[in-house]
Short mmCIF file of N, CA, C and O in Angstrom, two decimals:
data_model
loop_
_atom_site.label_atom_id
_atom_site.label_comp_id
_atom_site.label_asym_id
_atom_site.label_seq_id
_atom_site.Cartn_x
_atom_site.Cartn_y
_atom_site.Cartn_z
N UNK A 1 45.46 244.00 114.39
CA UNK A 1 44.92 244.43 113.10
C UNK A 1 43.39 244.40 113.09
O UNK A 1 42.78 245.18 112.41
N UNK A 2 42.86 243.46 113.81
CA UNK A 2 41.42 243.34 113.84
C UNK A 2 40.77 244.59 114.43
O UNK A 2 39.73 245.04 113.97
N UNK A 3 41.38 245.15 115.46
CA UNK A 3 40.85 246.34 116.11
C UNK A 3 40.83 247.54 115.15
O UNK A 3 39.92 248.35 115.18
N UNK A 4 41.85 247.64 114.31
CA UNK A 4 41.92 248.74 113.36
C UNK A 4 40.79 248.64 112.34
O UNK A 4 40.14 249.64 112.01
N UNK A 5 40.53 247.44 111.86
CA UNK A 5 39.44 247.28 110.87
C UNK A 5 38.08 247.60 111.50
O UNK A 5 37.21 248.18 110.85
N UNK A 6 37.90 247.21 112.75
CA UNK A 6 36.64 247.53 113.44
C UNK A 6 36.51 249.04 113.62
O UNK A 6 35.42 249.59 113.51
N UNK A 7 37.62 249.68 113.91
CA UNK A 7 37.63 251.14 114.08
C UNK A 7 37.18 251.84 112.79
O UNK A 7 36.34 252.74 112.81
N UNK A 8 37.72 251.40 111.65
CA UNK A 8 37.35 252.03 110.38
C UNK A 8 35.95 251.65 109.92
O UNK A 8 35.30 252.42 109.22
N UNK A 9 35.47 250.49 110.34
CA UNK A 9 34.10 250.09 110.01
C UNK A 9 33.09 251.04 110.66
O UNK A 9 32.03 251.31 110.09
N UNK A 10 33.42 251.55 111.84
CA UNK A 10 32.52 252.50 112.50
C UNK A 10 32.34 253.75 111.66
O UNK A 10 31.24 254.27 111.49
N UNK A 11 33.46 254.26 111.09
CA UNK A 11 33.38 255.44 110.24
C UNK A 11 32.62 255.14 108.95
O UNK A 11 31.83 255.95 108.48
N UNK A 12 32.86 253.98 108.40
CA UNK A 12 32.18 253.58 107.16
C UNK A 12 30.68 253.51 107.39
O UNK A 12 29.89 254.02 106.59
N UNK A 13 30.28 252.88 108.48
CA UNK A 13 28.85 252.74 108.77
C UNK A 13 28.19 254.09 109.03
O UNK A 13 27.07 254.33 108.57
N UNK A 14 28.86 254.98 109.74
CA UNK A 14 28.25 256.28 110.01
C UNK A 14 28.15 257.11 108.74
O UNK A 14 27.18 257.85 108.55
N UNK A 15 29.12 256.99 107.84
CA UNK A 15 29.06 257.72 106.57
C UNK A 15 27.92 257.20 105.70
O UNK A 15 27.21 257.99 105.06
N UNK A 16 27.72 255.89 105.70
CA UNK A 16 26.62 255.32 104.91
C UNK A 16 25.27 255.74 105.48
O UNK A 16 24.33 256.01 104.73
N UNK A 17 25.16 255.81 106.81
CA UNK A 17 23.91 256.25 107.43
C UNK A 17 23.60 257.69 107.06
O UNK A 17 22.46 258.04 106.77
N UNK A 18 24.63 258.54 107.08
CA UNK A 18 24.45 259.95 106.73
C UNK A 18 24.02 260.10 105.27
O UNK A 18 23.14 260.88 104.93
N UNK A 19 24.64 259.34 104.38
CA UNK A 19 24.30 259.39 102.96
C UNK A 19 22.86 258.91 102.74
O UNK A 19 22.10 259.53 101.98
N UNK A 20 22.48 257.84 103.41
CA UNK A 20 21.12 257.31 103.29
C UNK A 20 20.10 258.33 103.82
O UNK A 20 19.05 258.54 103.21
N UNK A 21 20.44 259.00 104.91
CA UNK A 21 19.55 260.02 105.47
C UNK A 21 19.35 261.17 104.49
O UNK A 21 18.23 261.63 104.28
N UNK A 22 20.42 261.61 103.85
CA UNK A 22 20.32 262.70 102.88
C UNK A 22 19.51 262.28 101.65
O UNK A 22 18.77 263.08 101.09
N UNK A 23 19.64 261.02 101.24
CA UNK A 23 18.84 260.53 100.11
C UNK A 23 17.36 260.52 100.45
O UNK A 23 16.52 260.88 99.62
N UNK A 24 17.02 260.11 101.65
CA UNK A 24 15.62 260.10 102.09
C UNK A 24 15.08 261.53 102.13
O UNK A 24 13.96 261.79 101.70
N UNK A 25 15.89 262.45 102.63
CA UNK A 25 15.48 263.86 102.70
C UNK A 25 15.24 264.41 101.30
O UNK A 25 14.23 265.05 101.03
N UNK A 26 16.18 264.14 100.38
CA UNK A 26 16.05 264.65 99.01
C UNK A 26 14.82 264.07 98.32
O UNK A 26 14.09 264.79 97.64
N UNK A 27 14.57 262.78 98.50
CA UNK A 27 13.40 262.17 97.85
C UNK A 27 12.10 262.68 98.47
O UNK A 27 11.11 262.90 97.76
N UNK A 28 12.09 262.91 99.78
CA UNK A 28 10.90 263.45 100.44
C UNK A 28 10.61 264.87 99.95
O UNK A 28 9.45 265.22 99.69
N UNK A 29 11.66 265.67 99.83
CA UNK A 29 11.47 267.03 99.31
C UNK A 29 10.96 267.00 97.88
O UNK A 29 10.10 267.80 97.51
N UNK A 30 11.46 266.08 97.07
CA UNK A 30 11.00 266.00 95.68
C UNK A 30 9.52 265.62 95.62
O UNK A 30 8.77 266.17 94.81
N UNK A 31 9.09 264.69 96.47
CA UNK A 31 7.69 264.28 96.47
C UNK A 31 6.75 265.42 96.85
O UNK A 31 5.65 265.54 96.32
N UNK A 32 7.20 266.27 97.77
CA UNK A 32 6.34 267.34 98.26
C UNK A 32 6.43 268.59 97.40
O UNK A 32 5.41 269.18 97.04
N UNK A 33 7.65 269.02 97.07
CA UNK A 33 7.85 270.29 96.38
C UNK A 33 7.90 270.13 94.87
O UNK A 33 7.70 271.09 94.13
N UNK A 34 8.18 268.92 94.39
CA UNK A 34 8.29 268.60 92.95
C UNK A 34 9.47 269.31 92.28
O UNK A 34 9.44 269.63 91.11
N UNK A 35 10.53 269.56 93.07
CA UNK A 35 11.76 270.14 92.54
C UNK A 35 12.91 269.25 92.99
O UNK A 35 13.03 268.93 94.17
N UNK A 36 13.73 268.83 92.03
CA UNK A 36 14.86 267.96 92.33
C UNK A 36 15.94 268.74 93.07
O UNK A 36 16.37 269.80 92.64
N UNK A 37 16.36 268.21 94.21
CA UNK A 37 17.41 268.82 95.02
C UNK A 37 18.54 267.81 95.15
O UNK A 37 18.32 266.66 95.52
N UNK A 38 19.74 268.25 94.84
CA UNK A 38 20.91 267.39 94.92
C UNK A 38 21.29 267.17 96.39
O UNK A 38 21.11 268.05 97.23
N UNK A 39 21.86 266.00 96.66
CA UNK A 39 22.30 265.68 98.02
C UNK A 39 23.38 266.64 98.48
O UNK A 39 23.43 267.01 99.65
N UNK A 40 24.22 267.09 97.56
CA UNK A 40 25.31 268.01 97.93
C UNK A 40 24.79 269.38 98.36
O UNK A 40 25.51 270.14 99.00
N UNK A 41 23.54 269.70 98.04
CA UNK A 41 22.94 270.98 98.41
C UNK A 41 22.25 270.94 99.78
O UNK A 41 21.64 271.91 100.19
N UNK A 42 22.34 269.82 100.46
CA UNK A 42 21.74 269.66 101.78
C UNK A 42 22.83 269.65 102.85
O UNK A 42 23.86 269.00 102.68
N UNK A 43 22.58 270.36 103.92
CA UNK A 43 23.52 270.40 105.03
C UNK A 43 22.71 270.32 106.32
O UNK A 43 21.72 271.03 106.48
N UNK A 44 23.14 269.47 107.24
CA UNK A 44 22.41 269.27 108.49
C UNK A 44 23.35 269.61 109.65
O UNK A 44 24.42 269.02 109.78
N UNK A 45 22.93 270.57 110.47
CA UNK A 45 23.70 270.95 111.65
C UNK A 45 22.75 271.16 112.82
O UNK A 45 21.81 271.93 112.71
N UNK A 46 23.00 270.44 113.89
CA UNK A 46 22.21 270.56 115.12
C UNK A 46 20.71 270.41 114.89
O UNK A 46 19.90 271.14 115.47
N UNK A 47 20.32 269.49 114.03
CA UNK A 47 18.91 269.24 113.78
C UNK A 47 18.24 270.24 112.85
O UNK A 47 17.03 270.21 112.68
N UNK A 48 19.02 271.12 112.25
CA UNK A 48 18.48 272.10 111.31
C UNK A 48 18.97 271.77 109.91
O UNK A 48 20.17 271.58 109.70
N UNK A 49 18.06 271.69 108.97
CA UNK A 49 18.38 271.38 107.58
C UNK A 49 18.58 272.69 106.82
O UNK A 49 17.67 273.52 106.76
N UNK A 50 19.76 272.86 106.26
CA UNK A 50 20.07 274.02 105.43
C UNK A 50 20.06 273.56 103.98
O UNK A 50 20.69 272.57 103.63
N UNK A 51 19.34 274.29 103.13
CA UNK A 51 19.23 273.94 101.72
C UNK A 51 19.80 275.06 100.88
O UNK A 51 19.41 276.22 101.02
N UNK A 52 20.72 274.70 100.01
CA UNK A 52 21.29 275.67 99.07
C UNK A 52 20.46 275.61 97.81
O UNK A 52 20.16 274.54 97.31
N UNK A 53 20.05 276.77 97.32
CA UNK A 53 19.24 276.79 96.11
C UNK A 53 18.71 278.18 95.84
O UNK A 53 19.03 279.15 96.52
N UNK A 54 17.86 278.24 94.84
CA UNK A 54 17.30 279.52 94.43
C UNK A 54 16.28 280.02 95.45
O UNK A 54 15.78 279.27 96.29
N UNK A 55 15.95 281.28 95.33
CA UNK A 55 14.95 281.87 96.23
C UNK A 55 13.58 281.26 95.98
O UNK A 55 12.80 281.10 96.92
N UNK A 56 13.28 280.89 94.75
CA UNK A 56 12.01 280.25 94.43
C UNK A 56 11.90 278.92 95.18
O UNK A 56 10.86 278.60 95.76
N UNK A 57 12.97 278.13 95.18
CA UNK A 57 12.99 276.86 95.88
C UNK A 57 12.77 277.06 97.38
O UNK A 57 11.95 276.38 98.00
N UNK A 58 13.48 278.00 97.95
CA UNK A 58 13.35 278.27 99.38
C UNK A 58 11.95 278.75 99.75
O UNK A 58 11.41 278.37 100.79
N UNK A 59 11.33 279.55 98.89
CA UNK A 59 9.97 280.01 99.14
C UNK A 59 8.98 278.86 99.09
O UNK A 59 8.07 278.75 99.93
N UNK A 60 9.16 277.97 98.13
CA UNK A 60 8.29 276.80 97.99
C UNK A 60 8.42 275.89 99.22
O UNK A 60 7.42 275.39 99.74
N UNK A 61 9.63 275.71 99.67
CA UNK A 61 9.86 274.88 100.86
C UNK A 61 9.26 275.54 102.10
O UNK A 61 8.64 274.87 102.93
N UNK A 62 9.40 276.84 102.22
CA UNK A 62 8.83 277.56 103.36
C UNK A 62 7.31 277.42 103.41
O UNK A 62 6.72 277.25 104.48
N UNK A 63 6.67 277.47 102.24
CA UNK A 63 5.21 277.34 102.20
C UNK A 63 4.74 275.96 102.65
O UNK A 63 3.66 275.82 103.22
N UNK A 64 5.55 274.94 102.40
CA UNK A 64 5.16 273.56 102.73
C UNK A 64 6.01 273.00 103.88
O UNK A 64 6.13 271.80 104.03
N UNK A 65 6.55 273.88 104.69
CA UNK A 65 7.46 273.50 105.76
C UNK A 65 6.84 272.51 106.75
O UNK A 65 7.46 271.52 107.13
N UNK A 66 5.61 272.74 107.17
CA UNK A 66 4.94 271.87 108.14
C UNK A 66 4.79 270.46 107.58
O UNK A 66 5.09 269.48 108.27
N UNK A 67 4.37 270.33 106.34
CA UNK A 67 4.22 269.02 105.70
C UNK A 67 5.55 268.31 105.59
O UNK A 67 5.65 267.11 105.84
N UNK A 68 6.59 269.06 105.23
CA UNK A 68 7.92 268.48 105.08
C UNK A 68 8.44 267.97 106.43
O UNK A 68 8.94 266.84 106.52
N UNK A 69 8.30 268.76 107.46
CA UNK A 69 8.77 268.35 108.79
C UNK A 69 7.99 267.15 109.31
O UNK A 69 8.57 266.25 109.94
N UNK A 70 6.69 267.08 109.03
CA UNK A 70 5.89 265.92 109.41
C UNK A 70 6.36 264.66 108.68
O UNK A 70 6.42 263.58 109.27
N UNK A 71 6.72 264.80 107.41
CA UNK A 71 7.22 263.68 106.63
C UNK A 71 8.55 263.18 107.20
O UNK A 71 8.77 261.98 107.31
N UNK A 72 9.42 264.10 107.57
CA UNK A 72 10.69 263.71 108.18
C UNK A 72 10.46 262.97 109.48
O UNK A 72 11.11 261.97 109.76
N UNK A 73 9.52 263.45 110.30
CA UNK A 73 9.21 262.81 111.57
C UNK A 73 8.72 261.38 111.36
O UNK A 73 9.10 260.47 112.09
N UNK A 74 7.89 261.17 110.34
CA UNK A 74 7.37 259.83 110.04
C UNK A 74 8.48 258.89 109.59
O UNK A 74 8.39 257.69 109.79
N UNK A 75 9.51 259.45 108.96
CA UNK A 75 10.64 258.64 108.49
C UNK A 75 11.77 258.55 109.52
O UNK A 75 12.87 258.12 109.19
N UNK A 76 11.50 258.96 110.76
CA UNK A 76 12.47 258.93 111.86
C UNK A 76 13.73 259.72 111.56
O UNK A 76 14.84 259.31 111.90
N UNK A 77 13.56 260.86 110.92
CA UNK A 77 14.67 261.77 110.67
C UNK A 77 14.48 262.96 111.59
O UNK A 77 13.45 263.62 111.55
N UNK A 78 15.48 263.22 112.41
CA UNK A 78 15.35 264.27 113.44
C UNK A 78 15.78 265.61 112.88
O UNK A 78 16.90 266.06 113.07
N UNK A 79 14.85 266.26 112.19
CA UNK A 79 15.04 267.61 111.68
C UNK A 79 13.99 268.47 112.38
O UNK A 79 12.80 268.20 112.30
N UNK A 80 14.43 269.54 113.05
CA UNK A 80 13.49 270.37 113.78
C UNK A 80 13.15 271.66 113.05
O UNK A 80 12.15 272.30 113.36
N UNK A 81 13.99 272.05 112.07
CA UNK A 81 13.73 273.29 111.33
C UNK A 81 14.42 273.21 109.98
O UNK A 81 15.34 272.43 109.79
N UNK A 82 13.94 274.04 109.05
CA UNK A 82 14.52 274.11 107.72
C UNK A 82 14.86 275.57 107.45
O UNK A 82 14.03 276.46 107.65
N UNK A 83 16.05 275.80 106.96
CA UNK A 83 16.47 277.16 106.62
C UNK A 83 17.16 277.15 105.28
O UNK A 83 17.66 276.22 104.82
#
């Protein structure tokens, strides 16, 4: 039984890390762009951050892309591009 609990703890810990990472990303984006982005609107695949939102939001993020990526790098978040 002990092995089963350790097995599920691995999933629990990885889920919490992912949630914490998305919260850091959302708060960093809010500080830079001044637009609130929900965690559910963020998707990360292969080091690329996909953001669901309006065209205005995407344009604002594109204009400040370099600053945003630098902020992620300082927070040890491995995001190489934003789309």
